[in-house]
Amino acid sequence: MTKISGVVASGGLLLTTLGSVAATVYTPKHEAGRCAIRGHCGSKSFFGSQLPCVDNGPAEEPDADLRRQLTELCGPKWDSGPVCCNVEQVDALKSNLKTANQIIATCPACKDNFFNMFCTFTCSPDQSLFINVTKTMEKNGKTLVTELDQLISEQYGSGFYNSCKDVKFGPTNSRAMDLIGGGAKNYTELLRFLGRERFGGSPFQINFPQSYAEPGMKPLPMKPKKCNDEDANFRCACIDCPAVCPELPDVEEAGSCHVGALPCLSFASILTYSLLLFMCVATVAGHFAWSRHSQRRSERLRLLTDAAPSDDEDEGDLTENGAMFDRPQSTYIVNTWCDAAFSRLGHMAARFSALTIVGSTLVVLLLSAGWFRFEIEKEPARLWVSPTSPAAQEKTFFDDNFGPFYRTEKIFLVNDLNSSAPAPVLSYDTLLWWIDVESSVQKLKGPKYGSTLQDLCLKPTGDGCVIQSVSAYFQGDPEMVDRRGWKDRLRECTDSPVACRPEYGQPLEPNMILGGYSKSGDPAEATAMTVTWVLNNYPEGSPEADRAMDWEEAMKDRLLTLQDEARERNLRLSFSTEISLEQELNKSTNTDAKIIVISYIIMFLYASLALGSTTLSFRDLMRNPAISLVESKFTLGVAGIVIVLMSITASIGLFSWLGLKATLIIVDVIPFIVLAVGVDNIFLIVHEFERVNISHPDDVVEVRISRALGRMGPSILFSAITETLCFALGAFVGMPAVRNFAIYAAGAVFINAILQVTMFVSVLTLNQIRVEDSRADCFPCVQVKSARIHLNGNGGSNGARFYDAPVESMLQQFIRKTYAPRLLGKKTKAVVVAIFLGIFAAGLALLPEVELGLDQRVAIPDDSYLIPYFNDLYDYFDAGPPVYFVTREFNGTQREQQQKICSRFTTCEQLSLTNILEQERKREGVSYISSPTAGWMDDFFQWLNPDNEGCCVDRRKPCFWRREPEWNITLAGMPEGDEFVRYLQKFLTAPTNEDCPLAGQASYGSAVVVDTERDTIRASHFRTMHSPLRSQQDFIKAQASARRIARDIGASTGLDVFPYSVFYVFFDQYATLVSLTTTLLGSALAIILVVSSLLLGSVPTAAVVTLTVAMALVDIVGAMALMGVSLNAVSLVNLIICVGIAVEFCAHVARAFMFPSRTFMERAKNRFRGRDARAWTALANVGASVFSGITVTKVLGVTVLAFTRSKIFEIYYFRVWVALVVFAASHALVFLPVALSLLGGEGYVDPESEGGLEEDLASRRYRALVPDGLSDSEDEAED
């Protein structure tokens, strides 16, 4: 931009000295018609610009040639009258105004004010009235002006600044003021910048005093043009003048409904619960008062009658307890079928146990062979976005037409080791050291291919690499870093980046390379600096991409050693290369694998040991320790766990056969799910089988197995179908991470259920045969004779019997005798309902507080070198990522289409693409757009302007020189059709340089894809920048805003436009994640309702189960808000898991309620009738299995996860699974029995419990075997 500042010199702009500063008065006369400076008298040095001569003589009439040149350059007002300039001055002025013209010509008012000021300063006949020369130097016998004062009125200065402050320069995505005024914030800063003597700027010092005491001097009464001037010839376009822009409609943010500070949902939830609670309290209070009144009344009546009962009144009482009066009498055909089917299945699996085990193993091995085709998808873009989604297709379109987005290697150098007093990061020594570091990076070679930075870097002008560094302000040359003057150089360059352009030619804004100086405003005081190396990118797997990654490995190693060097200088260096994130994510997975394995091992051991406790009590162990060797079920537990693992391997193998890639979520999570489901079913089967052993000891093992599976099989079917269908819902989701997980999980759960009712039943049969033959667990060849006694009369069998009947575990006794009776009391039920509805209301109120996103810092290990980098990126980097608005199939050869995307010409549409983007930029807080748009159409047409003689040249003449129709701002003379394509291709290959900064090679060479065969634009993009994005919410809102803007552009212009930024593909999931989550979970609840209604035979009971699962789910999501767990694909997978596990908790309790065991129901206390009795029976029957099978197993496994080093596991697995265990268990074991006792449907007869005389005798046998101390007689209440 030397030529812009050279304008000042060419005009000899300034003023006559007052004589108060020097002994000589250089401008003694101040009067109209008299000059202050004229002509060129030489330069200070060989390379310096020409300085004006002191000349206080009268103005002179120019010759015809000078008059013509002056009129063509400065306008018709110069076509008469004397002037104070000569031909060489006007030639120099014209030359120097060329560059400024290219930058500001799009705004006629700004251009006129700029040109008018310099033309007036150069040639005004009244120079002496506003110019006073104050310092000179003698050279070659001539007096050269070295300093002067110039008077500019506040009206003209502020008007000049205001007309130019919003003018944009598209090729650099910046304001014209940054180029012509050094980023001035007001007119005094603008004038100070123009007048400062410096290399590449003004060759002499120009001062702009706002008041002046010299008699006869005053500013000329010039009136500036306004950007929205009344004269249409000077009016600027909307993009350069906000005052002429139409207002865009306001944007309503989603979720903006609030009642005061509360979201509407939160307010409604709290209000509804408060009203219900108040009504319930009022009702209870009224009922209590009425009861007291009725009691007093009945007491008065009792005094008048004999209430003593007759001795004969009890003679007809039944011996059964009251609960049996209301026991179910009808059967449910579906349950009967299921019972019969599972009984036959159990009998076959028990009878042909070896065949079943071998056959199941062979099938699993066959399916597991698919592991040879097993692949893990690690590419994030293919994990979170479906290939058919708009975001994936848009990324593919962008990459195919413009090439993949650049590879970036970025570092931060920060001086914050003393956190209490951060100091400036830059110093003389640090600058020299860093320039040497960058030199070493230039010499780095990839270890495999030997590529260097020069081979790989982005070179927009074909020469210099794009390296954004503070060293560029010093040309990367240590010789330019002066020990005393480096700070001044730095400040000058940050004030005017255009004067310190790096080798690749793009002005380097200070916010791109410095941070942490916003308070002081002094870049030399910045506490952080950042450096970015930009590399070309290529399709994944290509040789070029491999070479780039090879060099990045060398770069990463160099930066790791550089961290130690920085530490020695009391600085901290953080960095990231293009390959860093994926490598660190994989490292995180390897770290997590150990803790996951430990978690599963603990759950395995617990399950194996806990199963043995079902028939082995401490009393038994003390009376005959040898029993433990036989009664232990460790082998059975291990077999059950092996079956769980077999189902997982079979599922993974099956879908690997089908080409479905696994994800790290699948590898980490599916074992947890299947173990949760599988262990519970194992406990249920084993517990029920032990009951059958007591009630039917004379039956052969196959029959007992058949009875146990007949009773528990439908319950397992219920949970398995529900969970499989809930997981399978995810198969319809486009997001691969969720879809693949759902498919694998559904397969694993389904296969696990099949193996449990076949293979595990066979293993259980063999185990029971071993037990009855008193053989040691784990060593079946060893018979423990001391653990058996021989009894006769065992139905013809000479087998062994145990010396005492097994007793209930302490947990079963606690639930049957204490927990269940107290839970089902009237007052307790009221309190339970109130508490759980309150928690549910709180969960609903917290739903709006759940944030979206997955912070990258969470997904990597805590000790990763990327953590400080991301922290620095958010803290110090004050620039946002680039965003491109891409057009598809745009026919720019037609005038009507050109008007839809241009903005700087009078016939452009008011709501054209670039006009809308500019309007959105002005409301940055809503649009997240912060920089002007690089619009290739406007710059292309400006490049054709014949006034820009250094731009479009054809046969040594401007392309549109003397063209008919001539180039004009109405677009009337612009090319169309074939001519448009021809000139556009020339524009895109024209080198961008100082003579023509508008040329398109650097800025637009890869931004426009021309289809020469069809004479159309297949693809083009309009580049702008997001505002700094410092959180996940910022990224999500920025993308949502960009999509809204693209929709508005499409609606206004009819163009096919979409936004693209490199991070969009990762955040596209959040555009539909809330609706997707709602749909998935809602569909899962609907499936639970339908399947429950079908298999339980009761819509009310199914509704209660569905409501319980829904309440637990809402509570879990509410807990996510409190625990800082955001909603993303990972947490969505966990919520699907929560549905499945919650169903597993509830299914067995609900089925035990609908089909109560007669054996247990007969033991209900007399005070329980109807639904209360069945709820008690359900808890007594399966409560212990649910608690020990799922709850304790999960508590142990989840507790281990608390020790993980991975943030993603600590936040998204440990926290969510803790909430899952707490809420699912409490709802299934506390709320569900209470809800069923209040709202449950009518029950049915359990076929396994109703078998006539034989079953009645078996039931009596079971009750007789229970010790007296464990009976549930009414007398027990007195104990």
mmCIF file of N, CA and C in Angstrom, residues 343 346-348 350-351 689 692-693 696 698-710 765 1248 1254-1255:
data_model
loop_
_atom_site.group_PDB
_atom_site.id
_atom_site.type_symbol
_atom_site.label_atom_id
_atom_site.label_comp_id
_atom_site.label_asym_id
_atom_site.label_seq_id
_atom_site.Cartn_x
_atom_site.Cartn_y
_atom_site.Cartn_z
ATOM 1 N N SER A 343 -42.038 -74.338 28.887
ATOM 2 C CA SER A 343 -41.915 -75.595 29.612
ATOM 3 C C SER A 343 -41.366 -76.685 28.703
ATOM 4 N N GLY A 346 -37.712 -75.910 27.964
ATOM 5 C CA GLY A 346 -36.872 -76.246 29.100
ATOM 6 C C GLY A 346 -36.671 -77.737 29.247
ATOM 7 N N HIS A 347 -37.749 -78.508 29.014
ATOM 8 C CA HIS A 347 -37.646 -79.958 29.134
ATOM 9 C C HIS A 347 -36.689 -80.507 28.084
ATOM 10 N N MET A 348 -36.774 -79.996 26.854
ATOM 11 C CA MET A 348 -35.879 -80.466 25.792
ATOM 12 C C MET A 348 -34.432 -80.073 26.080
ATOM 13 N N ALA A 350 -33.106 -79.541 28.932
ATOM 14 C CA ALA A 350 -32.608 -80.307 30.062
ATOM 15 C C ALA A 350 -32.364 -81.771 29.680
ATOM 16 N N ARG A 351 -33.244 -82.293 28.852
ATOM 17 C CA ARG A 351 -33.111 -83.705 28.468
ATOM 18 C C ARG A 351 -31.928 -83.925 27.534
ATOM 19 N N PHE A 689 -35.714 -71.919 40.073
ATOM 20 C CA PHE A 689 -35.401 -73.345 40.062
ATOM 21 C C PHE A 689 -35.198 -73.857 41.489
ATOM 22 N N VAL A 692 -38.540 -74.440 42.979
ATOM 23 C CA VAL A 692 -39.135 -75.668 42.458
ATOM 24 C C VAL A 692 -38.493 -76.885 43.118
ATOM 25 N N ASN A 693 -37.186 -76.820 43.368
ATOM 26 C CA ASN A 693 -36.513 -77.926 44.046
ATOM 27 C C ASN A 693 -37.125 -78.204 45.412
ATOM 28 N N HIS A 696 -41.106 -79.317 44.634
ATOM 29 C CA HIS A 696 -41.282 -80.547 43.866
ATOM 30 C C HIS A 696 -39.989 -81.371 43.905
ATOM 31 N N ASP A 698 -39.506 -84.459 44.389
ATOM 32 C CA ASP A 698 -39.592 -85.826 43.892
ATOM 33 C C ASP A 698 -39.574 -85.907 42.377
ATOM 34 N N ASP A 699 -39.732 -84.753 41.702
ATOM 35 C CA ASP A 699 -39.692 -84.760 40.240
ATOM 36 C C ASP A 699 -38.260 -84.916 39.757
ATOM 37 N N VAL A 700 -38.132 -85.493 38.574
ATOM 38 C CA VAL A 700 -36.804 -85.576 37.979
ATOM 39 C C VAL A 700 -36.326 -84.182 37.609
ATOM 40 N N VAL A 701 -35.035 -84.039 37.373
ATOM 41 C CA VAL A 701 -34.447 -82.717 37.116
ATOM 42 C C VAL A 701 -35.089 -82.071 35.896
ATOM 43 N N GLU A 702 -35.327 -82.870 34.834
ATOM 44 C CA GLU A 702 -35.885 -82.293 33.608
ATOM 45 C C GLU A 702 -37.239 -81.641 33.862
ATOM 46 N N VAL A 703 -38.050 -82.282 34.697
ATOM 47 C CA VAL A 703 -39.377 -81.730 34.994
ATOM 48 C C VAL A 703 -39.249 -80.469 35.822
ATOM 49 N N ARG A 704 -38.354 -80.485 36.796
ATOM 50 C CA ARG A 704 -38.170 -79.283 37.612
ATOM 51 C C ARG A 704 -37.657 -78.110 36.770
ATOM 52 N N ILE A 705 -36.724 -78.406 35.863
ATOM 53 C CA ILE A 705 -36.243 -77.360 34.954
ATOM 54 C C ILE A 705 -37.388 -76.839 34.102
ATOM 55 N N SER A 706 -38.215 -77.761 33.626
ATOM 56 C CA SER A 706 -39.359 -77.375 32.796
ATOM 57 C C SER A 706 -40.293 -76.452 33.554
ATOM 58 N N ARG A 707 -40.568 -76.784 34.821
ATOM 59 C CA ARG A 707 -41.454 -75.935 35.626
ATOM 60 C C ARG A 707 -40.841 -74.543 35.840
ATOM 61 N N ALA A 708 -39.546 -74.496 36.184
ATOM 62 C CA ALA A 708 -38.898 -73.206 36.457
ATOM 63 C C ALA A 708 -38.894 -72.320 35.213
ATOM 64 N N LEU A 709 -38.527 -72.894 34.068
ATOM 65 C CA LEU A 709 -38.486 -72.076 32.854
ATOM 66 C C LEU A 709 -39.887 -71.721 32.387
ATOM 67 N N GLY A 710 -40.846 -72.600 32.622
ATOM 68 C CA GLY A 710 -42.221 -72.275 32.269
ATOM 69 C C GLY A 710 -42.715 -71.057 33.004
ATOM 70 N N THR A 765 -29.044 -77.726 34.300
ATOM 71 C CA THR A 765 -29.416 -79.133 34.486
ATOM 72 C C THR A 765 -28.208 -79.960 34.916
ATOM 73 N N GLU A 1248 -48.277 -72.388 36.290
ATOM 74 C CA GLU A 1248 -47.335 -73.185 37.062
ATOM 75 C C GLU A 1248 -47.712 -73.252 38.536
ATOM 76 N N GLU A 1254 -52.208 -81.833 43.090
ATOM 77 C CA GLU A 1254 -50.759 -82.012 43.120
ATOM 78 C C GLU A 1254 -50.058 -80.705 43.460
ATOM 79 N N GLU A 1255 -50.481 -79.628 42.814
ATOM 80 C CA GLU A 1255 -49.847 -78.341 43.088
ATOM 81 C C GLU A 1255 -50.168 -77.853 44.495
#
